Amino acid sequence: MIKIINTLNQNEDVQKEIDSLLNRSQLEFGEVNRLVEEIIKDIRDNKDKAVLEYTKKFDGIELKSMIVTEEEIEEAFSSCDPELIEALREARDNIWDYHSKQLNNSWIQNDKKGVMLGQIYNPVEKVGIYVPGGTAPYPSTVLMNAVPAKVAGVKEIIMVTPPSKDGKINKHILAAAKIAGVDKIFKVGGAQAIAALAFGTESIPKVYKIVGPGNIYVAIAKRIVYGYVDIDMIAGPSEILVIADETANPEYVAADMLSQAEHDTLASSILVTTCENLANKVKVELEKQTEKLSRKDIIEKSLKDFGAIIIAKDLDEAVNLSNEIAPEHLEVMVQNPFEMISQIKNAGAIFLGEYSPEPLGDYFAGPNHTLPTSSTAKFYSPLGVDDFVKKSSLIYYDRKALETNKNKIIKIAESEGLTAHANSIKVRFK
Amino acid sequence: MIKIINTLNQNEDVQKEIDSLLNRSQLEFGEVNRLVEEIIKDIRDNKDKAVLEYTKKFDGIELKSMIVTEEEIEEAFSSCDPELIEALREARDNIWDYHSKQLNNSWIQNDKKGVMLGQIYNPVEKVGIYVPGGTAPYPSTVLMNAVPAKVAGVKEIIMVTPPSKDGKINKHILAAAKIAGVDKIFKVGGAQAIAALAFGTESIPKVYKIVGPGNIYVAIAKRIVYGYVDIDMIAGPSEILVIADETANPEYVAADMLSQAEHDTLASSILVTTCENLANKVKVELEKQTEKLSRKDIIEKSLKDFGAIIIAKDLDEAVNLSNEIAPEHLEVMVQNPFEMISQIKNAGAIFLGEYSPEPLGDYFAGPNHTLPTSSTAKFYSPLGVDDFVKKSSLIYYDRKALETNKNKIIKIAESEGLTAHANSIKVRFK
């Protein structure tokens, strides 16, 4: 099933193998693109009417009203397993705690006489959160998207999620929305939901930023409305990379790789190890554990297509490879995991040691599980409070300070041929 | 020329007037889109060869080599006006100073026994900067884009800018690049430059993020490569909004509005004032000062199409209007400008008092002049160090901490139907 690549073997073209592992881009879908463009145009023109038609067409339900009522939320909440509610509440608290450490203060710089500069933080006022429906509803997604927005001070959090054929929303999703403090929930999914949030309809408020994962229609719609509103990122399939030495437990390594592989046949699970013996043991464990897992078929395909065990010369080579791959999740299972932090340049989330498995981060620890995929950790960050806050610069000069510097400003303005810019300084000192 | 809108006049549809002022979106250009898609595909397939062909076609010059040599840079630098060099150096120092205050430290959270969470900052490794060429080259753009990247610790800053027909680059642009510390400069512009930076060619390195303004081809190309690489924002035409009371000097207000209006016929200059007398005086001043300015034709068209003087009931209404418009540049010329900071929610840069005209910020004070336009200050921030830094989350639990929480994690995983996630916790405590 999974392939083993040995970088010490001269005949292996390691770079080519890695390139093929990473070749899972979701950015090119011409035909879907045209379809989504049409849906968006229709929603802009016909608002609620069009939204309801698409909901009938794609979700198979004719809704009278899209808003989820207080009663529906309470009913869902009270029918959930109380232990699950408790676990979600504690996860919410951990997420709140971690994200509140990301808050920055507005600041001023007052070190020059007559000059005050600064940076003012304000929350984005209205935010939309997309939550996928379907067969596997994820309450954790609701928490991970809504809590940072709450921490940032967003005034209005609008959640959209597709209804099932009976016009209902999964109870865990509604419970998580209540726990997270979502303000309004609408029964709408797909590209029509993204368009409704971006442009507003009679019932769905226009927001300024849209976050949350979704299928290819949702991803493409987010790309199209980007610029009209802000979006979080284009999420691709999930990835894990484990760096392990001879001290790692093969059973744990395999279990963690499988926890990614079960997400999606496009998910990628990679082990980079300095120990050939571990490589072989992990391979055996992967096969053994897969047999007992409910999503066996997905796992086997994902490991075959996008899984790999890479044997590296030493830990330096291992971490270099990892920086090149820039994984969404990076587990470091080596003797001294903390010592490697300074070498890790590109990774969404870093899990240190053998008791920090990736699902701990997916659900519970506090850091966000919305992470940059497909090598985009080279330039993107985990979702966080910064995504829901924006800055304004502040500039104050008094008369003396401006006068002292006026000739330099005029000089640059004139070098750019912008005489009205120069004039705006000159009129003040005629 | 400029229209006066009085919100106290019941017959005025103020909202409609404002909507029409803001209706300058650059996001819909189907035909240009197709052309740019073709160019990008060609560059991906044929790399340098295609880049050189487009440079011949669009810039009218057959280049042998695209890289700007050390000699070219030195020659340009030494032929510049020494006073301009000095002004640019001081601007660079101010920009450096302000942006270095935006740097965040990596941090850890260690308040629970056996648990360590954190957030690690790393600079984006390679960044591309687009600098427009043409008749009005802007050295300030080079500084405002390159200096924050340097402050962030970016290792490689690649600048691209279109050559003129003689194969040269404007000397001020090259001097600014030297002053800012740009690492490599290539003679290439348009969509072909964006594609080359996004995908790499034999001579132009692939980067992870592309910043800088450009024409419609550049803007559309940035939109298309977004996701493969990160981009700064989709820059629209420039805007200024001045909030002024009866204490404001009409001559200054008019001069500052004109400094925006000269940028572009699509630029928007708006005064919101509580004083009808000031409104009338500013109107007179605008006409008087325009007569003497070199870009008179641009200014007149811009003021007519997208300029306005709005009379507001009081300062509260004025600032509410401003928050709704979310201007790129906001000047506050009232008796106590500092007192208004807490009410301002959406603005790119805020200029306080009568000696802080917008060109001070464009060139010299230190805050960035790359600012969110077209109401996007509702969700975007000025360009800054954050744009060149990315974060990784850090998660460490010891055995005891994971064991204490294992049932809650398993509970959530199983509620989502992800048994391999639950298994990854379970195998550790068999």
PDB file of C-alpha atoms in Angstrom, chain A residues 151-398:
ATOM      1  CA  VAL A 151     -12.722  36.800  20.941  1.00  0.00           C
ATOM      2  CA  ALA A 152     -11.890  39.449  18.327  1.00  0.00           C
ATOM      3  CA  GLY A 153     -15.098  41.316  19.179  1.00  0.00           C
ATOM      4  CA  VAL A 154     -17.084  40.687  15.984  1.00  0.00           C
ATOM      5  CA  LYS A 155     -20.572  42.104  16.568  1.00  0.00           C
ATOM      6  CA  GLU A 156     -22.542  39.834  14.292  1.00  0.00           C
ATOM      7  CA  ILE A 157     -21.644  36.231  13.436  1.00  0.00           C
ATOM      8  CA  ILE A 158     -23.889  34.736  10.744  1.00  0.00           C
ATOM      9  CA  MET A 159     -23.677  30.981  10.209  1.00  0.00           C
ATOM     10  CA  VAL A 160     -24.902  29.243   7.063  1.00  0.00           C
ATOM     11  CA  THR A 161     -25.206  25.491   6.634  1.00  0.00           C
ATOM     12  CA  PRO A 162     -27.196  23.350   4.175  1.00  0.00           C
ATOM     13  CA  PRO A 163     -30.409  21.730   5.416  1.00  0.00           C
ATOM     14  CA  SER A 164     -31.072  18.040   5.017  1.00  0.00           C
ATOM     15  CA  LYS A 165     -34.033  16.819   2.934  1.00  0.00           C
ATOM     16  CA  ASP A 166     -36.383  17.224   5.900  1.00  0.00           C
ATOM     17  CA  GLY A 167     -35.414  20.870   6.269  1.00  0.00           C
ATOM     18  CA  LYS A 168     -33.462  20.341   9.466  1.00  0.00           C
ATOM     19  CA  ILE A 169     -29.909  21.070  10.579  1.00  0.00           C
ATOM     20  CA  ASN A 170     -27.837  18.460  12.412  1.00  0.00           C
ATOM     21  CA  LYS A 171     -28.321  18.818  16.176  1.00  0.00           C
ATOM     22  CA  HIS A 172     -24.584  18.774  16.993  1.00  0.00           C
ATOM     23  CA  ILE A 173     -24.012  21.685  14.629  1.00  0.00           C
ATOM     24  CA  LEU A 174     -26.779  23.697  16.280  1.00  0.00           C
ATOM     25  CA  ALA A 175     -25.536  22.821  19.761  1.00  0.00           C
ATOM     26  CA  ALA A 176     -22.003  23.906  18.864  1.00  0.00           C
ATOM     27  CA  ALA A 177     -23.358  27.170  17.415  1.00  0.00           C
ATOM     28  CA  LYS A 178     -25.168  27.873  20.683  1.00  0.00           C
ATOM     29  CA  ILE A 179     -22.049  27.042  22.713  1.00  0.00           C
ATOM     30  CA  ALA A 180     -19.867  29.229  20.475  1.00  0.00           C
ATOM     31  CA  GLY A 181     -22.253  32.199  20.582  1.00  0.00           C
ATOM     32  CA  VAL A 182     -23.238  32.413  16.910  1.00  0.00           C
ATOM     33  CA  ASP A 183     -25.789  35.223  16.409  1.00  0.00           C
ATOM     34  CA  LYS A 184     -27.883  33.974  13.488  1.00  0.00           C
ATOM     35  CA  ILE A 185     -28.101  30.686  11.597  1.00  0.00           C
ATOM     36  CA  PHE A 186     -29.507  30.238   8.093  1.00  0.00           C
ATOM     37  CA  LYS A 187     -30.407  26.998   6.318  1.00  0.00           C
ATOM     38  CA  VAL A 188     -28.496  27.485   3.114  1.00  0.00           C
ATOM     39  CA  GLY A 189     -25.407  25.839   1.660  1.00  0.00           C
ATOM     40  CA  GLY A 190     -23.264  25.684  -1.476  1.00  0.00           C
ATOM     41  CA  ALA A 191     -22.287  28.565  -3.735  1.00  0.00           C
ATOM     42  CA  GLN A 192     -25.692  30.179  -3.081  1.00  0.00           C
ATOM     43  CA  ALA A 193     -24.835  30.554   0.609  1.00  0.00           C
ATOM     44  CA  ILE A 194     -21.506  32.218  -0.161  1.00  0.00           C
ATOM     45  CA  ALA A 195     -23.151  34.581  -2.655  1.00  0.00           C
ATOM     46  CA  ALA A 196     -25.904  35.468  -0.171  1.00  0.00           C
ATOM     47  CA  LEU A 197     -23.330  36.323   2.520  1.00  0.00           C
ATOM     48  CA  ALA A 198     -21.163  38.320   0.107  1.00  0.00           C
ATOM     49  CA  PHE A 199     -23.948  40.437  -1.362  1.00  0.00           C
ATOM     50  CA  GLY A 200     -26.827  40.145   1.106  1.00  0.00           C
ATOM     51  CA  THR A 201     -30.439  39.182   0.433  1.00  0.00           C
ATOM     52  CA  GLU A 202     -33.742  40.255   2.001  1.00  0.00           C
ATOM     53  CA  SER A 203     -33.216  37.827   4.884  1.00  0.00           C
ATOM     54  CA  ILE A 204     -29.472  37.106   4.948  1.00  0.00           C
ATOM     55  CA  PRO A 205     -27.278  40.063   5.990  1.00  0.00           C
ATOM     56  CA  LYS A 206     -24.273  41.028   3.886  1.00  0.00           C
ATOM     57  CA  VAL A 207     -21.058  40.295   5.809  1.00  0.00           C
ATOM     58  CA  TYR A 208     -17.507  41.611   5.356  1.00  0.00           C
ATOM     59  CA  LYS A 209     -15.634  38.335   5.740  1.00  0.00           C
ATOM     60  CA  ILE A 210     -16.519  34.681   5.037  1.00  0.00           C
ATOM     61  CA  VAL A 211     -14.703  31.790   6.694  1.00  0.00           C
ATOM     62  CA  GLY A 212     -15.143  28.044   6.917  1.00  0.00           C
ATOM     63  CA  PRO A 213     -14.507  24.956   4.792  1.00  0.00           C
ATOM     64  CA  GLY A 214     -16.733  23.578   2.062  1.00  0.00           C
ATOM     65  CA  ASN A 215     -16.874  21.470  -1.060  1.00  0.00           C
ATOM     66  CA  ILE A 216     -15.545  22.546  -4.432  1.00  0.00           C
ATOM     67  CA  TYR A 217     -18.585  24.778  -5.177  1.00  0.00           C
ATOM     68  CA  VAL A 218     -18.090  26.604  -1.910  1.00  0.00           C
ATOM     69  CA  ALA A 219     -14.335  26.947  -2.467  1.00  0.00           C
ATOM     70  CA  ILE A 220     -14.801  28.351  -5.966  1.00  0.00           C
ATOM     71  CA  ALA A 221     -17.564  30.704  -4.832  1.00  0.00           C
ATOM     72  CA  LYS A 222     -15.272  32.039  -2.096  1.00  0.00           C
ATOM     73  CA  ARG A 223     -12.560  32.647  -4.689  1.00  0.00           C
ATOM     74  CA  ILE A 224     -14.998  34.542  -6.904  1.00  0.00           C
ATOM     75  CA  VAL A 225     -16.383  36.812  -4.163  1.00  0.00           C
ATOM     76  CA  TYR A 226     -12.871  37.445  -2.779  1.00  0.00           C
ATOM     77  CA  GLY A 227     -12.274  41.198  -3.068  1.00  0.00           C
ATOM     78  CA  TYR A 228     -15.944  42.061  -2.517  1.00  0.00           C
ATOM     79  CA  VAL A 229     -15.484  40.508   0.906  1.00  0.00           C
ATOM     80  CA  ASP A 230     -12.481  38.931   2.546  1.00  0.00           C
ATOM     81  CA  ILE A 231     -12.214  35.148   2.853  1.00  0.00           C
ATOM     82  CA  ASP A 232     -10.087  32.929   5.083  1.00  0.00           C
ATOM     83  CA  MET A 233      -8.206  30.731   2.657  1.00  0.00           C
ATOM     84  CA  ILE A 234      -8.753  28.164  -0.050  1.00  0.00           C
ATOM     85  CA  ALA A 235      -8.731  24.958   1.986  1.00  0.00           C
ATOM     86  CA  GLY A 236      -7.346  21.893   0.274  1.00  0.00           C
ATOM     87  CA  PRO A 237      -7.269  18.261   1.397  1.00  0.00           C
ATOM     88  CA  SER A 238      -5.749  17.521   4.789  1.00  0.00           C
ATOM     89  CA  GLU A 239      -2.118  16.553   5.444  1.00  0.00           C
ATOM     90  CA  ILE A 240       0.070  15.190   8.192  1.00  0.00           C
ATOM     91  CA  LEU A 241       3.830  14.857   8.234  1.00  0.00           C
ATOM     92  CA  VAL A 242       5.501  13.009  11.097  1.00  0.00           C
ATOM     93  CA  ILE A 243       9.201  13.474  11.824  1.00  0.00           C
ATOM     94  CA  ALA A 244      10.333  10.488  13.915  1.00  0.00           C
ATOM     95  CA  ASP A 245      13.590   9.010  15.116  1.00  0.00           C
ATOM     96  CA  GLU A 246      14.335   5.580  16.543  1.00  0.00           C
ATOM     97  CA  THR A 247      12.689   6.503  19.876  1.00  0.00           C
ATOM     98  CA  ALA A 248       9.227   6.883  18.316  1.00  0.00           C
ATOM     99  CA  ASN A 249       6.490   4.339  18.938  1.00  0.00           C
ATOM    100  CA  PRO A 250       5.459   2.876  15.544  1.00  0.00           C
ATOM    101  CA  GLU A 251       1.953   2.178  16.783  1.00  0.00           C
ATOM    102  CA  TYR A 252       1.367   5.857  17.631  1.00  0.00           C
ATOM    103  CA  VAL A 253       2.969   7.084  14.409  1.00  0.00           C
ATOM    104  CA  ALA A 254       0.744   4.811  12.339  1.00  0.00           C
ATOM    105  CA  ALA A 255      -2.418   5.735  14.274  1.00  0.00           C
ATOM    106  CA  ASP A 256      -1.773   9.454  13.732  1.00  0.00           C
ATOM    107  CA  MET A 257      -1.095   8.996  10.023  1.00  0.00           C
ATOM    108  CA  LEU A 258      -4.366   7.080   9.747  1.00  0.00           C
ATOM    109  CA  SER A 259      -6.281   9.851  11.482  1.00  0.00           C
ATOM    110  CA  GLN A 260      -5.412  12.093   8.520  1.00  0.00           C
ATOM    111  CA  ALA A 261      -5.857   9.443   5.874  1.00  0.00           C
ATOM    112  CA  GLU A 262      -9.472   8.817   6.918  1.00  0.00           C
ATOM    113  CA  HIS A 263     -10.500  12.401   6.071  1.00  0.00           C
ATOM    114  CA  ASP A 264     -10.434  12.107   2.324  1.00  0.00           C
ATOM    115  CA  THR A 265      -8.943  10.004  -0.474  1.00  0.00           C
ATOM    116  CA  LEU A 266      -6.893  13.114  -1.334  1.00  0.00           C
ATOM    117  CA  ALA A 267      -5.481  13.404   2.210  1.00  0.00           C
ATOM    118  CA  SER A 268      -1.731  12.972   2.489  1.00  0.00           C
ATOM    119  CA  SER A 269       0.093  11.164   5.336  1.00  0.00           C
ATOM    120  CA  ILE A 270       3.872  11.252   5.283  1.00  0.00           C
ATOM    121  CA  LEU A 271       6.423   9.869   7.706  1.00  0.00           C
ATOM    122  CA  VAL A 272       9.984  11.174   7.509  1.00  0.00           C
ATOM    123  CA  THR A 273      12.261   9.107   9.695  1.00  0.00           C
ATOM    124  CA  THR A 274      15.949   8.673  10.322  1.00  0.00           C
ATOM    125  CA  CYS A 275      15.365   5.030  11.259  1.00  0.00           C
ATOM    126  CA  GLU A 276      14.801   2.358   8.613  1.00  0.00           C
ATOM    127  CA  ASN A 277      13.653  -0.089  11.263  1.00  0.00           C
ATOM    128  CA  LEU A 278      10.901   2.313  12.355  1.00  0.00           C
ATOM    129  CA  ALA A 279       9.893   2.806   8.721  1.00  0.00           C
ATOM    130  CA  ASN A 280       9.255  -0.906   8.324  1.00  0.00           C
ATOM    131  CA  LYS A 281       7.414  -1.213  11.621  1.00  0.00           C
ATOM    132  CA  VAL A 282       5.133   1.733  10.814  1.00  0.00           C
ATOM    133  CA  LYS A 283       4.291   0.152   7.461  1.00  0.00           C
ATOM    134  CA  VAL A 284       3.198  -3.037   9.240  1.00  0.00           C
ATOM    135  CA  GLU A 285       1.217  -1.059  11.829  1.00  0.00           C
ATOM    136  CA  LEU A 286      -0.565   0.957   9.155  1.00  0.00           C
ATOM    137  CA  GLU A 287      -1.810  -2.219   7.531  1.00  0.00           C
ATOM    138  CA  LYS A 288      -2.773  -3.801  10.827  1.00  0.00           C
ATOM    139  CA  GLN A 289      -4.684  -0.802  12.232  1.00  0.00           C
ATOM    140  CA  THR A 290      -6.428   0.015   8.954  1.00  0.00           C
ATOM    141  CA  GLU A 291      -8.197  -3.337   9.046  1.00  0.00           C
ATOM    142  CA  LYS A 292     -10.138  -2.308  12.141  1.00  0.00           C
ATOM    143  CA  LEU A 293     -11.163   1.195  11.034  1.00  0.00           C
ATOM    144  CA  SER A 294     -14.591   2.133   9.694  1.00  0.00           C
ATOM    145  CA  ARG A 295     -13.237   4.313   6.903  1.00  0.00           C
ATOM    146  CA  LYS A 296     -10.867   1.617   5.614  1.00  0.00           C
ATOM    147  CA  ASP A 297     -11.549   2.191   1.901  1.00  0.00           C
ATOM    148  CA  ILE A 298     -10.826   5.899   2.064  1.00  0.00           C
ATOM    149  CA  ILE A 299      -7.687   5.242   4.101  1.00  0.00           C
ATOM    150  CA  GLU A 300      -6.275   2.650   1.730  1.00  0.00           C
ATOM    151  CA  LYS A 301      -6.732   4.859  -1.309  1.00  0.00           C
ATOM    152  CA  SER A 302      -5.309   7.908   0.408  1.00  0.00           C
ATOM    153  CA  LEU A 303      -2.222   6.056   1.672  1.00  0.00           C
ATOM    154  CA  LYS A 304      -1.609   4.500  -1.723  1.00  0.00           C
ATOM    155  CA  ASP A 305      -1.956   7.750  -3.688  1.00  0.00           C
ATOM    156  CA  PHE A 306      -0.627  10.387  -1.331  1.00  0.00           C
ATOM    157  CA  GLY A 307       1.047   8.555   1.534  1.00  0.00           C
ATOM    158  CA  ALA A 308       4.776   7.954   1.853  1.00  0.00           C
ATOM    159  CA  ILE A 309       7.419   6.849   4.297  1.00  0.00           C
ATOM    160  CA  ILE A 310      10.648   8.702   3.611  1.00  0.00           C
ATOM    161  CA  ILE A 311      13.944   7.603   5.120  1.00  0.00           C
ATOM    162  CA  ALA A 312      16.215  10.602   5.747  1.00  0.00           C
ATOM    163  CA  LYS A 313      19.943  10.719   6.450  1.00  0.00           C
ATOM    164  CA  ASP A 314      19.556  12.700   9.688  1.00  0.00           C
ATOM    165  CA  LEU A 315      17.148  15.019  11.490  1.00  0.00           C
ATOM    166  CA  ASP A 316      18.487  18.056   9.612  1.00  0.00           C
ATOM    167  CA  GLU A 317      17.531  16.473   6.323  1.00  0.00           C
ATOM    168  CA  ALA A 318      14.179  15.446   7.778  1.00  0.00           C
ATOM    169  CA  VAL A 319      13.278  18.946   8.906  1.00  0.00           C
ATOM    170  CA  ASN A 320      14.486  20.433   5.612  1.00  0.00           C
ATOM    171  CA  LEU A 321      12.179  18.086   3.745  1.00  0.00           C
ATOM    172  CA  SER A 322       9.364  19.042   6.060  1.00  0.00           C
ATOM    173  CA  ASN A 323      10.003  22.754   5.491  1.00  0.00           C
ATOM    174  CA  GLU A 324       9.877  22.093   1.757  1.00  0.00           C
ATOM    175  CA  ILE A 325       6.584  20.195   2.037  1.00  0.00           C
ATOM    176  CA  ALA A 326       5.179  22.771   4.532  1.00  0.00           C
ATOM    177  CA  PRO A 327       2.622  20.380   6.039  1.00  0.00           C
ATOM    178  CA  GLU A 328      -0.689  21.406   7.563  1.00  0.00           C
ATOM    179  CA  HIS A 329       0.013  19.202  10.615  1.00  0.00           C
ATOM    180  CA  LEU A 330       3.559  18.408  11.700  1.00  0.00           C
ATOM    181  CA  GLU A 331       4.175  15.873  14.448  1.00  0.00           C
ATOM    182  CA  VAL A 332       7.648  15.736  15.923  1.00  0.00           C
ATOM    183  CA  MET A 333       8.214  12.399  17.640  1.00  0.00           C
ATOM    184  CA  VAL A 334      11.915  12.469  18.425  1.00  0.00           C
ATOM    185  CA  GLN A 335      13.921  12.231  21.597  1.00  0.00           C
ATOM    186  CA  ASN A 336      14.073  16.013  22.145  1.00  0.00           C
ATOM    187  CA  PRO A 337      11.195  17.520  20.204  1.00  0.00           C
ATOM    188  CA  PHE A 338      11.428  21.039  21.681  1.00  0.00           C
ATOM    189  CA  GLU A 339      14.945  21.423  20.351  1.00  0.00           C
ATOM    190  CA  MET A 340      13.646  21.304  16.794  1.00  0.00           C
ATOM    191  CA  ILE A 341      11.369  24.341  17.029  1.00  0.00           C
ATOM    192  CA  SER A 342      14.040  26.747  15.817  1.00  0.00           C
ATOM    193  CA  GLN A 343      14.535  24.708  12.639  1.00  0.00           C
ATOM    194  CA  ILE A 344      10.871  24.439  11.677  1.00  0.00           C
ATOM    195  CA  LYS A 345      10.014  27.196   9.205  1.00  0.00           C
ATOM    196  CA  ASN A 346       6.837  26.117   7.398  1.00  0.00           C
ATOM    197  CA  ALA A 347       4.027  24.214   9.149  1.00  0.00           C
ATOM    198  CA  GLY A 348       0.424  24.952  10.095  1.00  0.00           C
ATOM    199  CA  ALA A 349       0.496  23.362  13.539  1.00  0.00           C
ATOM    200  CA  ILE A 350       3.393  21.637  15.285  1.00  0.00           C
ATOM    201  CA  PHE A 351       2.653  18.719  17.662  1.00  0.00           C
ATOM    202  CA  LEU A 352       5.530  17.892  19.988  1.00  0.00           C
ATOM    203  CA  GLY A 353       6.238  14.508  21.557  1.00  0.00           C
ATOM    204  CA  GLU A 354       4.361  11.240  21.710  1.00  0.00           C
ATOM    205  CA  TYR A 355       1.334  12.426  23.677  1.00  0.00           C
ATOM    206  CA  SER A 356       0.359  15.269  21.385  1.00  0.00           C
ATOM    207  CA  PRO A 357      -1.470  13.464  18.586  1.00  0.00           C
ATOM    208  CA  GLU A 358      -3.064  15.508  15.874  1.00  0.00           C
ATOM    209  CA  PRO A 359      -6.714  14.867  16.990  1.00  0.00           C
ATOM    210  CA  LEU A 360      -5.850  16.612  20.263  1.00  0.00           C
ATOM    211  CA  GLY A 361      -5.415  19.754  18.169  1.00  0.00           C
ATOM    212  CA  ASP A 362      -8.401  19.044  15.925  1.00  0.00           C
ATOM    213  CA  TYR A 363     -10.818  19.074  18.811  1.00  0.00           C
ATOM    214  CA  PHE A 364      -9.578  20.196  22.091  1.00  0.00           C
ATOM    215  CA  ALA A 365      -6.230  21.789  22.920  1.00  0.00           C
ATOM    216  CA  GLY A 366      -7.144  25.337  21.886  1.00  0.00           C
ATOM    217  CA  PRO A 367      -5.133  26.308  18.783  1.00  0.00           C
ATOM    218  CA  ASN A 368      -7.219  26.463  15.634  1.00  0.00           C
ATOM    219  CA  HIS A 369      -7.794  23.428  13.428  1.00  0.00           C
ATOM    220  CA  THR A 370      -8.311  25.608  10.351  1.00  0.00           C
ATOM    221  CA  LEU A 371      -4.786  25.405   9.002  1.00  0.00           C
ATOM    222  CA  PRO A 372      -2.992  26.121   5.729  1.00  0.00           C
ATOM    223  CA  THR A 373      -2.944  23.059   3.429  1.00  0.00           C
ATOM    224  CA  SER A 374      -1.133  22.067   0.197  1.00  0.00           C
ATOM    225  CA  SER A 375       2.188  23.752   1.045  1.00  0.00           C
ATOM    226  CA  THR A 376       0.483  27.086   1.712  1.00  0.00           C
ATOM    227  CA  ALA A 377       2.014  27.121   5.215  1.00  0.00           C
ATOM    228  CA  LYS A 378       4.848  28.824   3.322  1.00  0.00           C
ATOM    229  CA  PHE A 379       2.695  31.951   3.333  1.00  0.00           C
ATOM    230  CA  TYR A 380      -0.537  31.343   5.295  1.00  0.00           C
ATOM    231  CA  SER A 381      -1.207  31.067   9.017  1.00  0.00           C
ATOM    232  CA  PRO A 382      -3.736  29.151  11.099  1.00  0.00           C
ATOM    233  CA  LEU A 383      -7.099  30.906  11.387  1.00  0.00           C
ATOM    234  CA  GLY A 384      -6.986  33.194  14.397  1.00  0.00           C
ATOM    235  CA  VAL A 385      -8.065  36.432  16.005  1.00  0.00           C
ATOM    236  CA  ASP A 386      -6.002  38.411  13.447  1.00  0.00           C
ATOM    237  CA  ASP A 387      -8.412  37.208  10.762  1.00  0.00           C
ATOM    238  CA  PHE A 388     -11.289  39.015  12.455  1.00  0.00           C
ATOM    239  CA  VAL A 389      -9.473  42.227  13.330  1.00  0.00           C
ATOM    240  CA  LYS A 390      -8.314  44.986  11.039  1.00  0.00           C
ATOM    241  CA  LYS A 391      -5.963  47.884  11.552  1.00  0.00           C
ATOM    242  CA  SER A 392      -6.028  51.601  10.807  1.00  0.00           C
ATOM    243  CA  SER A 393      -2.851  53.668  10.790  1.00  0.00           C
ATOM    244  CA  LEU A 394      -2.791  56.897  12.774  1.00  0.00           C
ATOM    245  CA  ILE A 395      -0.764  59.947  11.771  1.00  0.00           C
ATOM    246  CA  TYR A 396      -0.453  63.241  13.620  1.00  0.00           C
ATOM    247  CA  TYR A 397       2.162  65.958  12.977  1.00  0.00           C
ATOM    248  CA  ASP A 398       2.023  69.387  14.507  1.00  0.00           C
TER     249      ASP A 398
END
